[in-house]
PDB file of C-alpha atoms in Angstrom:
ATOM      1  CA  UNK Y   1       0.000   0.000   0.000  1.00  0.00           C
ATOM      2  CA  UNK Y   2       1.538   3.267  -1.082  1.00  0.00           C
ATOM      3  CA  UNK Y   3       0.989   6.401   0.952  1.00  0.00           C
ATOM      4  CA  UNK Y   4       0.109   9.903  -0.150  1.00  0.00           C
ATOM      5  CA  UNK Y   5       2.836  11.542  -2.189  1.00  0.00           C
ATOM      6  CA  UNK Y   6       3.260  15.174  -3.158  1.00  0.00           C
ATOM      7  CA  UNK Y   7       5.481  17.008  -5.579  1.00  0.00           C
ATOM      8  CA  UNK Y   8       7.503  19.066  -5.571  1.00  0.00           C
ATOM      9  CA  UNK Y   9       8.898  19.094  -2.050  1.00  0.00           C
ATOM     10  CA  UNK Y  10       9.965  22.707  -2.159  1.00  0.00           C
ATOM     11  CA  UNK Y  11       9.193  25.529  -4.540  1.00  0.00           C
ATOM     12  CA  UNK Y  12      10.219  29.166  -4.788  1.00  0.00           C
ATOM     13  CA  UNK Y  13       8.098  31.508  -6.887  1.00  0.00           C
ATOM     14  CA  UNK Y  14       7.865  35.224  -7.495  1.00  0.00           C
ATOM     15  CA  UNK Y  15       4.831  37.306  -6.644  1.00  0.00           C
ATOM     16  CA  UNK Y  16       2.333  37.291  -9.523  1.00  0.00           C
ATOM     17  CA  UNK Y  17       3.423  33.933 -10.885  1.00  0.00           C
ATOM     18  CA  UNK Y  18       1.328  30.793 -11.048  1.00  0.00           C
ATOM     19  CA  UNK Y  19       2.071  27.447  -9.415  1.00  0.00           C
ATOM     20  CA  UNK Y  20       0.789  23.873  -9.718  1.00  0.00           C
ATOM     21  CA  UNK Y  21       1.191  21.385  -6.900  1.00  0.00           C
ATOM     22  CA  UNK Y  22       0.543  17.683  -7.351  1.00  0.00           C
ATOM     23  CA  UNK Y  23      -0.740  14.914  -5.140  1.00  0.00           C
ATOM     24  CA  UNK Y  24      -1.135  11.179  -5.555  1.00  0.00           C
ATOM     25  CA  UNK Y  25      -3.675   9.687  -3.231  1.00  0.00           C
ATOM     26  CA  UNK Y  26      -3.235   6.551  -1.180  1.00  0.00           C
ATOM     27  CA  UNK Y  27      -4.219   3.329  -2.872  1.00  0.00           C
ATOM     28  CA  UNK Y  28      -7.949   2.650  -2.441  1.00  0.00           C
ATOM     29  CA  UNK Y  29      -8.846   6.247  -1.602  1.00  0.00           C
ATOM     30  CA  UNK Y  30     -11.229   8.288  -3.730  1.00  0.00           C
ATOM     31  CA  UNK Y  31     -11.196  11.709  -2.082  1.00  0.00           C
ATOM     32  CA  UNK Y  32      -8.497  14.338  -1.895  1.00  0.00           C
ATOM     33  CA  UNK Y  33      -8.439  17.382   0.364  1.00  0.00           C
ATOM     34  CA  UNK Y  34      -6.003  20.277   0.232  1.00  0.00           C
ATOM     35  CA  UNK Y  35      -4.893  22.334   3.208  1.00  0.00           C
ATOM     36  CA  UNK Y  36      -2.663  25.362   3.715  1.00  0.00           C
ATOM     37  CA  UNK Y  37      -0.529  25.398   6.844  1.00  0.00           C
ATOM     38  CA  UNK Y  38       1.213  28.633   7.733  1.00  0.00           C
ATOM     39  CA  UNK Y  39       4.112  28.548  10.147  1.00  0.00           C
ATOM     40  CA  UNK Y  40       2.929  27.967  13.706  1.00  0.00           C
ATOM     41  CA  UNK Y  41      -0.669  27.420  12.669  1.00  0.00           C
ATOM     42  CA  UNK Y  42      -2.988  24.498  12.164  1.00  0.00           C
ATOM     43  CA  UNK Y  43      -3.909  23.494   8.626  1.00  0.00           C
ATOM     44  CA  UNK Y  44      -6.636  25.515   6.909  1.00  0.00           C
ATOM     45  CA  UNK Y  45      -9.009  23.715   4.560  1.00  0.00           C
ATOM     46  CA  UNK Y  46      -8.778  24.900   0.956  1.00  0.00           C
ATOM     47  CA  UNK Y  47     -11.086  22.452  -0.832  1.00  0.00           C
ATOM     48  CA  UNK Y  48     -11.895  18.803  -1.324  1.00  0.00           C
ATOM     49  CA  UNK Y  49     -12.369  16.744  -4.478  1.00  0.00           C
ATOM     50  CA  UNK Y  50     -14.595  13.713  -4.733  1.00  0.00           C
ATOM     51  CA  UNK Y  51     -15.371  11.946  -7.994  1.00  0.00           C
ATOM     52  CA  UNK Y  52     -13.452  14.605  -9.891  1.00  0.00           C
ATOM     53  CA  UNK Y  53     -15.623  17.439  -8.621  1.00  0.00           C
ATOM     54  CA  UNK Y  54     -15.079  20.063  -5.952  1.00  0.00           C
ATOM     55  CA  UNK Y  55     -16.904  18.901  -2.855  1.00  0.00           C
ATOM     56  CA  UNK Y  56     -16.606  21.728  -0.385  1.00  0.00           C
ATOM     57  CA  UNK Y  57     -14.410  24.789  -0.202  1.00  0.00           C
ATOM     58  CA  UNK Y  58     -12.874  26.813   2.560  1.00  0.00           C
ATOM     59  CA  UNK Y  59     -12.370  30.558   2.757  1.00  0.00           C
ATOM     60  CA  UNK Y  60      -9.912  30.865  -0.124  1.00  0.00           C
ATOM     61  CA  UNK Y  61     -10.240  33.119  -3.187  1.00  0.00           C
ATOM     62  CA  UNK Y  62     -10.991  31.769  -6.677  1.00  0.00           C
ATOM     63  CA  UNK Y  63      -7.338  32.049  -7.694  1.00  0.00           C
ATOM     64  CA  UNK Y  64      -6.960  28.810  -5.732  1.00  0.00           C
ATOM     65  CA  UNK Y  65      -8.316  26.071  -7.977  1.00  0.00           C
ATOM     66  CA  UNK Y  66      -7.909  22.362  -8.343  1.00  0.00           C
ATOM     67  CA  UNK Y  67      -8.502  19.231 -10.318  1.00  0.00           C
ATOM     68  CA  UNK Y  68      -8.983  15.582  -9.574  1.00  0.00           C
ATOM     69  CA  UNK Y  69      -8.174  12.985 -12.195  1.00  0.00           C
ATOM     70  CA  UNK Y  70      -9.809   9.588 -12.870  1.00  0.00           C
ATOM     71  CA  UNK Y  71      -7.005   7.878 -10.950  1.00  0.00           C
ATOM     72  CA  UNK Y  72      -7.914  10.116  -7.953  1.00  0.00           C
ATOM     73  CA  UNK Y  73      -4.690  12.084  -8.083  1.00  0.00           C
ATOM     74  CA  UNK Y  74      -5.099  15.825  -7.784  1.00  0.00           C
ATOM     75  CA  UNK Y  75      -3.596  19.204  -8.560  1.00  0.00           C
ATOM     76  CA  UNK Y  76      -3.750  22.475  -6.699  1.00  0.00           C
ATOM     77  CA  UNK Y  77      -3.276  25.578  -8.830  1.00  0.00           C
ATOM     78  CA  UNK Y  78      -2.652  29.027  -7.445  1.00  0.00           C
ATOM     79  CA  UNK Y  79      -2.691  32.035  -9.762  1.00  0.00           C
ATOM     80  CA  UNK Y  80      -1.358  35.526  -9.155  1.00  0.00           C
ATOM     81  CA  UNK Y  81       0.757  34.448  -6.206  1.00  0.00           C
ATOM     82  CA  UNK Y  82       0.944  36.743  -3.209  1.00  0.00           C
ATOM     83  CA  UNK Y  83       3.546  36.859  -0.462  1.00  0.00           C
ATOM     84  CA  UNK Y  84       0.976  35.533   2.025  1.00  0.00           C
ATOM     85  CA  UNK Y  85       0.622  32.377  -0.033  1.00  0.00           C
ATOM     86  CA  UNK Y  86       3.957  31.234   1.366  1.00  0.00           C
ATOM     87  CA  UNK Y  87       3.095  28.145   3.404  1.00  0.00           C
ATOM     88  CA  UNK Y  88       3.173  24.365   3.560  1.00  0.00           C
ATOM     89  CA  UNK Y  89       0.505  22.901   1.292  1.00  0.00           C
ATOM     90  CA  UNK Y  90      -0.815  19.576   2.448  1.00  0.00           C
ATOM     91  CA  UNK Y  91      -2.726  16.994   0.515  1.00  0.00           C
ATOM     92  CA  UNK Y  92      -4.799  14.379   2.313  1.00  0.00           C
ATOM     93  CA  UNK Y  93      -6.603  11.417   0.848  1.00  0.00           C
ATOM     94  CA  UNK Y  94      -9.472   9.453   2.292  1.00  0.00           C
ATOM     95  CA  UNK Y  95     -12.169   7.004   1.381  1.00  0.00           C
ATOM     96  CA  UNK Y  96     -15.775   8.063   1.128  1.00  0.00           C
ATOM     97  CA  UNK Y  97     -18.081   5.100   0.692  1.00  0.00           C
ATOM     98  CA  UNK Y  98     -21.743   4.405   1.344  1.00  0.00           C
ATOM     99  CA  UNK Y  99     -22.270   7.766   2.965  1.00  0.00           C
ATOM    100  CA  UNK Y 100     -19.451   7.148   5.415  1.00  0.00           C
ATOM    101  CA  UNK Y 101     -16.179   8.988   5.488  1.00  0.00           C
ATOM    102  CA  UNK Y 102     -13.009   7.722   6.964  1.00  0.00           C
ATOM    103  CA  UNK Y 103      -9.875   9.305   8.335  1.00  0.00           C
ATOM    104  CA  UNK Y 104      -7.643  11.425   6.153  1.00  0.00           C
ATOM    105  CA  UNK Y 105      -4.058  10.455   5.464  1.00  0.00           C
ATOM    106  CA  UNK Y 106      -1.573  13.201   4.753  1.00  0.00           C
ATOM    107  CA  UNK Y 107       1.313  13.591   2.395  1.00  0.00           C
ATOM    108  CA  UNK Y 108       4.590  15.271   3.365  1.00  0.00           C
ATOM    109  CA  UNK Y 109       3.524  18.602   1.917  1.00  0.00           C
ATOM    110  CA  UNK Y 110       4.966  21.088  -0.528  1.00  0.00           C
ATOM    111  CA  UNK Y 111       6.760  24.070   0.973  1.00  0.00           C
ATOM    112  CA  UNK Y 112       5.961  27.103  -1.196  1.00  0.00           C
ATOM    113  CA  UNK Y 113       7.921  30.315  -0.775  1.00  0.00           C
ATOM    114  CA  UNK Y 114       6.764  33.430  -2.612  1.00  0.00           C
ATOM    115  CA  UNK Y 115       9.292  36.245  -2.910  1.00  0.00           C
TER     116      UNK Y 115
ATOM    117  CA  UNK P   1     -19.110  28.784  13.106  1.00  0.00           C
ATOM    118  CA  UNK P   2     -17.219  25.565  13.561  1.00  0.00           C
ATOM    119  CA  UNK P   3     -14.020  25.894  15.545  1.00  0.00           C
ATOM    120  CA  UNK P   4     -11.510  23.877  17.535  1.00  0.00           C
ATOM    121  CA  UNK P   5      -9.653  25.208  20.537  1.00  0.00           C
ATOM    122  CA  UNK P   6      -6.531  23.656  21.980  1.00  0.00           C
ATOM    123  CA  UNK P   7      -5.810  24.930  25.449  1.00  0.00           C
ATOM    124  CA  UNK P   8      -2.052  24.636  25.575  1.00  0.00           C
ATOM    125  CA  UNK P   9       0.205  26.012  22.884  1.00  0.00           C
ATOM    126  CA  UNK P  10       3.483  24.886  24.406  1.00  0.00           C
ATOM    127  CA  UNK P  11       4.017  22.096  26.920  1.00  0.00           C
ATOM    128  CA  UNK P  12       7.326  21.023  28.418  1.00  0.00           C
ATOM    129  CA  UNK P  13       7.533  17.779  30.386  1.00  0.00           C
ATOM    130  CA  UNK P  14      10.163  15.465  31.748  1.00  0.00           C
ATOM    131  CA  UNK P  15      10.227  11.839  30.707  1.00  0.00           C
ATOM    132  CA  UNK P  16       7.772   9.623  32.615  1.00  0.00           C
ATOM    133  CA  UNK P  17       5.489  12.560  33.381  1.00  0.00           C
ATOM    134  CA  UNK P  18       1.824  12.242  32.538  1.00  0.00           C
ATOM    135  CA  UNK P  19       0.353  14.219  29.661  1.00  0.00           C
ATOM    136  CA  UNK P  20      -3.050  15.701  29.063  1.00  0.00           C
ATOM    137  CA  UNK P  21      -3.721  18.040  26.142  1.00  0.00           C
ATOM    138  CA  UNK P  22      -7.051  19.785  26.041  1.00  0.00           C
ATOM    139  CA  UNK P  23      -9.273  20.106  22.978  1.00  0.00           C
ATOM    140  CA  UNK P  24     -12.714  21.684  22.787  1.00  0.00           C
ATOM    141  CA  UNK P  25     -14.803  22.112  19.697  1.00  0.00           C
ATOM    142  CA  UNK P  26     -17.726  24.199  18.660  1.00  0.00           C
ATOM    143  CA  UNK P  27     -20.184  22.581  16.292  1.00  0.00           C
ATOM    144  CA  UNK P  28     -23.940  22.148  16.344  1.00  0.00           C
ATOM    145  CA  UNK P  29     -24.129  18.638  14.941  1.00  0.00           C
ATOM    146  CA  UNK P  30     -22.567  15.212  15.237  1.00  0.00           C
ATOM    147  CA  UNK P  31     -18.846  15.114  14.710  1.00  0.00           C
ATOM    148  CA  UNK P  32     -15.918  12.829  14.122  1.00  0.00           C
ATOM    149  CA  UNK P  33     -12.889  13.672  16.234  1.00  0.00           C
ATOM    150  CA  UNK P  34      -9.195  13.197  15.563  1.00  0.00           C
ATOM    151  CA  UNK P  35      -5.800  13.762  17.037  1.00  0.00           C
ATOM    152  CA  UNK P  36      -2.907  14.050  14.616  1.00  0.00           C
ATOM    153  CA  UNK P  37       0.779  14.237  15.457  1.00  0.00           C
ATOM    154  CA  UNK P  38       3.604  15.831  13.512  1.00  0.00           C
ATOM    155  CA  UNK P  39       7.070  14.679  14.563  1.00  0.00           C
ATOM    156  CA  UNK P  40       9.981  16.977  13.671  1.00  0.00           C
ATOM    157  CA  UNK P  41      10.629  16.798   9.942  1.00  0.00           C
ATOM    158  CA  UNK P  42       7.794  14.370   9.328  1.00  0.00           C
ATOM    159  CA  UNK P  43       4.302  14.660   7.945  1.00  0.00           C
ATOM    160  CA  UNK P  44       1.045  14.605   9.856  1.00  0.00           C
ATOM    161  CA  UNK P  45       0.106  11.180  11.171  1.00  0.00           C
ATOM    162  CA  UNK P  46      -3.153  10.007  12.660  1.00  0.00           C
ATOM    163  CA  UNK P  47      -2.765   9.317  16.370  1.00  0.00           C
ATOM    164  CA  UNK P  48      -6.333   8.281  17.124  1.00  0.00           C
ATOM    165  CA  UNK P  49      -9.915   8.886  16.087  1.00  0.00           C
ATOM    166  CA  UNK P  50     -13.441   8.802  17.443  1.00  0.00           C
ATOM    167  CA  UNK P  51     -16.405   8.124  15.193  1.00  0.00           C
ATOM    168  CA  UNK P  52     -18.944   6.518  17.530  1.00  0.00           C
ATOM    169  CA  UNK P  53     -19.255   3.977  20.338  1.00  0.00           C
ATOM    170  CA  UNK P  54     -16.987   3.833  23.371  1.00  0.00           C
ATOM    171  CA  UNK P  55     -16.000   7.447  24.126  1.00  0.00           C
ATOM    172  CA  UNK P  56     -12.604   6.318  25.398  1.00  0.00           C
ATOM    173  CA  UNK P  57     -10.447   5.570  22.390  1.00  0.00           C
ATOM    174  CA  UNK P  58      -6.962   4.193  22.285  1.00  0.00           C
ATOM    175  CA  UNK P  59      -4.446   5.145  19.655  1.00  0.00           C
ATOM    176  CA  UNK P  60      -0.899   4.364  18.731  1.00  0.00           C
ATOM    177  CA  UNK P  61       2.102   4.676  21.027  1.00  0.00           C
ATOM    178  CA  UNK P  62       0.099   4.476  24.249  1.00  0.00           C
ATOM    179  CA  UNK P  63      -2.058   7.540  23.627  1.00  0.00           C
ATOM    180  CA  UNK P  64      -5.743   7.657  24.452  1.00  0.00           C
ATOM    181  CA  UNK P  65      -8.475  10.261  24.289  1.00  0.00           C
ATOM    182  CA  UNK P  66     -11.871  10.646  25.864  1.00  0.00           C
ATOM    183  CA  UNK P  67     -14.849  12.189  24.128  1.00  0.00           C
ATOM    184  CA  UNK P  68     -17.112  14.015  26.565  1.00  0.00           C
ATOM    185  CA  UNK P  69     -20.111  15.111  24.543  1.00  0.00           C
ATOM    186  CA  UNK P  70     -21.581  17.345  27.242  1.00  0.00           C
ATOM    187  CA  UNK P  71     -18.339  19.310  27.425  1.00  0.00           C
ATOM    188  CA  UNK P  72     -17.626  19.276  23.673  1.00  0.00           C
ATOM    189  CA  UNK P  73     -14.183  17.990  24.590  1.00  0.00           C
ATOM    190  CA  UNK P  74     -11.763  15.392  23.267  1.00  0.00           C
ATOM    191  CA  UNK P  75      -8.690  15.524  25.491  1.00  0.00           C
ATOM    192  CA  UNK P  76      -5.571  13.559  24.685  1.00  0.00           C
ATOM    193  CA  UNK P  77      -3.754  11.652  27.417  1.00  0.00           C
ATOM    194  CA  UNK P  78      -0.685   9.541  27.943  1.00  0.00           C
ATOM    195  CA  UNK P  79       0.288   8.170  31.364  1.00  0.00           C
ATOM    196  CA  UNK P  80       4.045   8.349  30.840  1.00  0.00           C
ATOM    197  CA  UNK P  81       5.676  10.353  28.063  1.00  0.00           C
ATOM    198  CA  UNK P  82       8.953   9.580  26.358  1.00  0.00           C
ATOM    199  CA  UNK P  83      11.505  11.814  24.715  1.00  0.00           C
ATOM    200  CA  UNK P  84      10.323  10.446  21.355  1.00  0.00           C
ATOM    201  CA  UNK P  85       6.889  11.985  21.966  1.00  0.00           C
ATOM    202  CA  UNK P  86       8.363  15.418  21.290  1.00  0.00           C
ATOM    203  CA  UNK P  87       6.162  16.702  18.466  1.00  0.00           C
ATOM    204  CA  UNK P  88       3.334  19.004  17.458  1.00  0.00           C
ATOM    205  CA  UNK P  89      -0.137  17.688  18.314  1.00  0.00           C
ATOM    206  CA  UNK P  90      -3.273  18.771  16.491  1.00  0.00           C
ATOM    207  CA  UNK P  91      -6.892  18.188  17.370  1.00  0.00           C
ATOM    208  CA  UNK P  92      -9.338  18.171  14.437  1.00  0.00           C
ATOM    209  CA  UNK P  93     -13.031  17.605  13.861  1.00  0.00           C
ATOM    210  CA  UNK P  94     -15.302  17.112  10.912  1.00  0.00           C
ATOM    211  CA  UNK P  95     -19.027  16.870  10.522  1.00  0.00           C
ATOM    212  CA  UNK P  96     -20.408  13.361  10.387  1.00  0.00           C
ATOM    213  CA  UNK P  97     -22.565  12.682   7.373  1.00  0.00           C
ATOM    214  CA  UNK P  98     -23.068  14.767   4.274  1.00  0.00           C
ATOM    215  CA  UNK P  99     -20.538  15.120   1.540  1.00  0.00           C
ATOM    216  CA  UNK P 100     -18.324  17.788   3.001  1.00  0.00           C
ATOM    217  CA  UNK P 101     -15.650  16.135   5.028  1.00  0.00           C
ATOM    218  CA  UNK P 102     -13.401  19.107   5.656  1.00  0.00           C
ATOM    219  CA  UNK P 103     -11.383  18.951   8.817  1.00  0.00           C
ATOM    220  CA  UNK P 104     -11.419  21.904  11.171  1.00  0.00           C
ATOM    221  CA  UNK P 105      -8.159  22.149  13.078  1.00  0.00           C
ATOM    222  CA  UNK P 106      -6.903  23.570  16.304  1.00  0.00           C
ATOM    223  CA  UNK P 107      -3.748  25.668  16.315  1.00  0.00           C
ATOM    224  CA  UNK P 108      -1.707  22.802  17.676  1.00  0.00           C
ATOM    225  CA  UNK P 109       0.240  22.114  20.859  1.00  0.00           C
ATOM    226  CA  UNK P 110       3.990  21.889  20.776  1.00  0.00           C
ATOM    227  CA  UNK P 111       5.192  19.231  23.215  1.00  0.00           C
ATOM    228  CA  UNK P 112       8.821  19.046  24.283  1.00  0.00           C
ATOM    229  CA  UNK P 113       9.866  16.106  26.443  1.00  0.00           C
ATOM    230  CA  UNK P 114      13.170  16.456  28.235  1.00  0.00           C
ATOM    231  CA  UNK P 115      15.191  13.273  28.764  1.00  0.00           C
TER     232      UNK P 115
END
């Protein structure tokens, strides 16, 4: 059983640029959630994807967007980067089945620095 | 609004001391409850979870937590900590049922165990 993987590990971008972060979900999982974790804070929910559609969104602007692919992997895209977007971006996968949801398993994260 | 409050931001203990980390949540419906741990340089790992049933749940590495519904609390305990328990601990909740499984997180508690 493979765990959740994310790429890249670290990324440095300039303000105004665009970035794409990638996540491969754990084998057998069909749902991917993305979180932003600023230094010294708990993770903040960005959005969740289930069956390739956005299934809930946190308090993040539209320049944060995502995709889920048929193999349940996912991308997080951020346009027009701002300095405050510097954070650890976490991907978590889980299984949603029969109306039940199960615990989320996290990847190692992508550390994004915006200069 | 849904929220999670962790009472202690920084805790310092000596080995063999007992640990209790407080977690209270605010939510009007039925919830699932989690404790996650983040060891230095590692990704978030599930420590234990409560979905239903016995309110006293046991997790990995000797940790346990008790769900007290009347107090909206889910405190984490360990009778005797070890140096290897040094980590960041996060309490999280999500709403049971429905399609939105987003986790709401506390700010975390940094635990340092002195040998």
